[in-house]
Structures are given as structure tokens and as C-alpha cells.
Amino acid sequence: MADDVGDEKQVKEKKTRHQLIREQQLAELYAIMQTPGGRAFIWRLLAELKISTFGFSGEELVKAEGARRVGAWVIEEVDAAAPKAYSVMRDEATSREVNEKGKNNG
């Protein structure tokens, strides 16, 4: 039997199911963002998606735009799940870069 969009109870139940699913998704991402390894992985993913790279043309432009859209979505999800995590990831990435440069120069 099809859902009756006029049935307020069915609409509320669907909304509640959707909200529960969304809360679970955010909780899962929050758990990932609480670990240094999870944050490092998400940072590498964003770097791979090249969301800050411009100057593509032709077919490269289409691929880059698709990657940027995925990257923007990842950032939105991270912000929704753990609002302070992006700045923590950025600081940790900067620290890793400084450490790597120090190792390579030393």
C-alpha cells in the first residue's frame, strides 16, 4: 500500500526515521573525527580531491569540478558532525608538514 502523503502520522514516522538515520550518519562521522588517524585520512581525502586547485580546462575541468563537489560535501558533513574538527585537522596537517620538512632537512 502506498504512503498517504496526507496522513500526518505516516509523514511524522518517515521524518523520524530519516532523522534517526541522519543522526546515526553524523555519529559515525563524529567517531571518525575523534581519532587522529580518522582526521588524517579525511585531510588526505580532501587533498586528493584537490578542492583548492584551479586552472583546469576541457575534460580536466569536468573531473576537477566533480572532485570539488565531493570535497565540499565532505567538508559539510565534517562540519555537521564535528564543527571544530576541520580546524583541528588543518592544524594537525600543518604540524605534520613542519615535522616532515624538519626530517628532510635534518
PDB file of C-alpha atoms in Angstrom:
ATOM      1  CA  MET A   1       0.000   0.000   0.000  1.00  0.00           C
ATOM      2  CA  ALA A   2       1.405   3.411  -0.975  1.00  0.00           C
ATOM      3  CA  ASP A   3       2.046   6.011   1.687  1.00  0.00           C
ATOM      4  CA  ASP A   4      -0.661   8.590   2.022  1.00  0.00           C
ATOM      5  CA  VAL A   5       1.112  11.958   1.988  1.00  0.00           C
ATOM      6  CA  GLY A   6      -1.983  13.379   3.613  1.00  0.00           C
ATOM      7  CA  ASP A   7      -1.641  11.031   6.596  1.00  0.00           C
ATOM      8  CA  GLU A   8       0.126  13.135   9.229  1.00  0.00           C
ATOM      9  CA  LYS A   9       1.157  10.077  11.262  1.00  0.00           C
ATOM     10  CA  GLN A  10       2.910   8.467   8.271  1.00  0.00           C
ATOM     11  CA  VAL A  11       4.653  11.726   7.420  1.00  0.00           C
ATOM     12  CA  LYS A  12       5.917  12.061  11.016  1.00  0.00           C
ATOM     13  CA  GLU A  13       7.112   8.431  11.082  1.00  0.00           C
ATOM     14  CA  LYS A  14       9.033   8.895   7.836  1.00  0.00           C
ATOM     15  CA  LYS A  15      10.552  12.119   9.109  1.00  0.00           C
ATOM     16  CA  THR A  16      11.533  10.453  12.369  1.00  0.00           C
ATOM     17  CA  ARG A  17      13.141   7.513  10.506  1.00  0.00           C
ATOM     18  CA  HIS A  18      15.023   9.953   8.300  1.00  0.00           C
ATOM     19  CA  GLN A  19      16.164  11.945  11.338  1.00  0.00           C
ATOM     20  CA  LEU A  20      17.355   8.782  13.095  1.00  0.00           C
ATOM     21  CA  ILE A  21      19.310   7.700  10.034  1.00  0.00           C
ATOM     22  CA  ARG A  22      20.873  11.159   9.738  1.00  0.00           C
ATOM     23  CA  GLU A  23      21.777  11.203  13.437  1.00  0.00           C
ATOM     24  CA  GLN A  24      23.450   7.795  13.016  1.00  0.00           C
ATOM     25  CA  GLN A  25      25.418   9.026   9.991  1.00  0.00           C
ATOM     26  CA  LEU A  26      26.643  12.065  11.894  1.00  0.00           C
ATOM     27  CA  ALA A  27      27.517   9.944  14.937  1.00  0.00           C
ATOM     28  CA  GLU A  28      29.599   7.633  12.745  1.00  0.00           C
ATOM     29  CA  LEU A  29      31.497  10.545  11.216  1.00  0.00           C
ATOM     30  CA  TYR A  30      31.900  12.135  14.646  1.00  0.00           C
ATOM     31  CA  ALA A  31      33.561   8.927  15.872  1.00  0.00           C
ATOM     32  CA  ILE A  32      35.972   9.020  12.931  1.00  0.00           C
ATOM     33  CA  MET A  33      36.773  12.675  13.580  1.00  0.00           C
ATOM     34  CA  GLN A  34      37.655  11.933  17.212  1.00  0.00           C
ATOM     35  CA  THR A  35      40.730   9.938  16.180  1.00  0.00           C
ATOM     36  CA  PRO A  36      43.968  11.417  14.840  1.00  0.00           C
ATOM     37  CA  GLY A  37      44.054   8.713  12.169  1.00  0.00           C
ATOM     38  CA  GLY A  38      40.498   9.463  11.078  1.00  0.00           C
ATOM     39  CA  ARG A  39      41.233  13.174  10.799  1.00  0.00           C
ATOM     40  CA  ALA A  40      44.448  12.471   8.890  1.00  0.00           C
ATOM     41  CA  PHE A  41      42.571  10.246   6.441  1.00  0.00           C
ATOM     42  CA  ILE A  42      39.844  12.830   5.832  1.00  0.00           C
ATOM     43  CA  TRP A  43      42.531  15.500   5.309  1.00  0.00           C
ATOM     44  CA  ARG A  44      44.304  13.292   2.729  1.00  0.00           C
ATOM     45  CA  LEU A  45      40.964  12.642   1.045  1.00  0.00           C
ATOM     46  CA  LEU A  46      40.333  16.384   0.755  1.00  0.00           C
ATOM     47  CA  ALA A  47      43.845  16.897  -0.624  1.00  0.00           C
ATOM     48  CA  GLU A  48      43.282  14.135  -3.185  1.00  0.00           C
ATOM     49  CA  LEU A  49      40.050  15.833  -4.271  1.00  0.00           C
ATOM     50  CA  LYS A  50      42.076  18.996  -4.932  1.00  0.00           C
ATOM     51  CA  ILE A  51      39.283  21.273  -3.768  1.00  0.00           C
ATOM     52  CA  SER A  52      41.589  24.300  -3.748  1.00  0.00           C
ATOM     53  CA  THR A  53      43.183  23.698  -7.146  1.00  0.00           C
ATOM     54  CA  PHE A  54      42.098  25.810 -10.105  1.00  0.00           C
ATOM     55  CA  GLY A  55      43.171  26.329 -13.701  1.00  0.00           C
ATOM     56  CA  PHE A  56      41.877  23.159 -15.317  1.00  0.00           C
ATOM     57  CA  SER A  57      40.453  23.109 -18.816  1.00  0.00           C
ATOM     58  CA  GLY A  58      38.427  20.770 -21.007  1.00  0.00           C
ATOM     59  CA  GLU A  59      37.890  17.276 -19.662  1.00  0.00           C
ATOM     60  CA  GLU A  60      40.173  18.013 -16.695  1.00  0.00           C
ATOM     61  CA  LEU A  61      37.788  20.791 -15.687  1.00  0.00           C
ATOM     62  CA  VAL A  62      34.815  18.423 -15.593  1.00  0.00           C
ATOM     63  CA  LYS A  63      36.711  15.904 -13.435  1.00  0.00           C
ATOM     64  CA  ALA A  64      38.056  18.625 -11.157  1.00  0.00           C
ATOM     65  CA  GLU A  65      34.596  20.125 -10.657  1.00  0.00           C
ATOM     66  CA  GLY A  66      33.212  16.728  -9.736  1.00  0.00           C
ATOM     67  CA  ALA A  67      36.026  16.198  -7.245  1.00  0.00           C
ATOM     68  CA  ARG A  68      35.489  19.657  -5.781  1.00  0.00           C
ATOM     69  CA  ARG A  69      31.802  18.925  -5.273  1.00  0.00           C
ATOM     70  CA  VAL A  70      32.633  15.734  -3.392  1.00  0.00           C
ATOM     71  CA  GLY A  71      35.208  17.631  -1.338  1.00  0.00           C
ATOM     72  CA  ALA A  72      32.696  20.342  -0.488  1.00  0.00           C
ATOM     73  CA  TRP A  73      30.223  17.656   0.588  1.00  0.00           C
ATOM     74  CA  VAL A  74      32.866  16.021   2.820  1.00  0.00           C
ATOM     75  CA  ILE A  75      33.605  19.376   4.449  1.00  0.00           C
ATOM     76  CA  GLU A  76      29.889  19.996   5.018  1.00  0.00           C
ATOM     77  CA  GLU A  77      29.491  16.545   6.575  1.00  0.00           C
ATOM     78  CA  VAL A  78      32.519  17.044   8.833  1.00  0.00           C
ATOM     79  CA  ASP A  79      31.195  20.436   9.897  1.00  0.00           C
ATOM     80  CA  ALA A  80      27.764  18.964  10.666  1.00  0.00           C
ATOM     81  CA  ALA A  81      29.200  16.054  12.661  1.00  0.00           C
ATOM     82  CA  ALA A  82      32.065  17.781  14.462  1.00  0.00           C
ATOM     83  CA  PRO A  83      32.135  21.556  13.904  1.00  0.00           C
ATOM     84  CA  LYS A  84      35.611  22.122  15.367  1.00  0.00           C
ATOM     85  CA  ALA A  85      37.227  19.162  13.613  1.00  0.00           C
ATOM     86  CA  TYR A  86      38.179  20.959  10.381  1.00  0.00           C
ATOM     87  CA  SER A  87      40.388  23.453  12.201  1.00  0.00           C
ATOM     88  CA  VAL A  88      41.915  20.630  14.253  1.00  0.00           C
ATOM     89  CA  MET A  89      42.624  18.688  11.030  1.00  0.00           C
ATOM     90  CA  ARG A  90      44.205  21.756   9.432  1.00  0.00           C
ATOM     91  CA  ASP A  91      46.425  22.366  12.473  1.00  0.00           C
ATOM     92  CA  GLU A  92      47.460  18.705  12.608  1.00  0.00           C
ATOM     93  CA  ALA A  93      48.245  18.707   8.865  1.00  0.00           C
ATOM     94  CA  THR A  94      50.370  21.838   9.258  1.00  0.00           C
ATOM     95  CA  SER A  95      52.213  20.213  12.134  1.00  0.00           C
ATOM     96  CA  ARG A  96      52.839  17.065  10.077  1.00  0.00           C
ATOM     97  CA  GLU A  97      54.180  19.161   7.193  1.00  0.00           C
ATOM     98  CA  VAL A  98      56.534  21.051   9.508  1.00  0.00           C
ATOM     99  CA  ASN A  99      57.748  17.769  11.035  1.00  0.00           C
ATOM    100  CA  GLU A 100      58.296  16.225   7.599  1.00  0.00           C
ATOM    101  CA  LYS A 101      60.264  19.261   6.399  1.00  0.00           C
ATOM    102  CA  GLY A 102      62.376  19.104   9.549  1.00  0.00           C
ATOM    103  CA  LYS A 103      63.119  15.414   8.980  1.00  0.00           C
ATOM    104  CA  ASN A 104      64.055  16.033   5.354  1.00  0.00           C
ATOM    105  CA  ASN A 105      66.366  18.926   6.239  1.00  0.00           C
ATOM    106  CA  GLY A 106      67.993  17.242   9.191  1.00  0.00           C
TER     107      GLY A 106
END
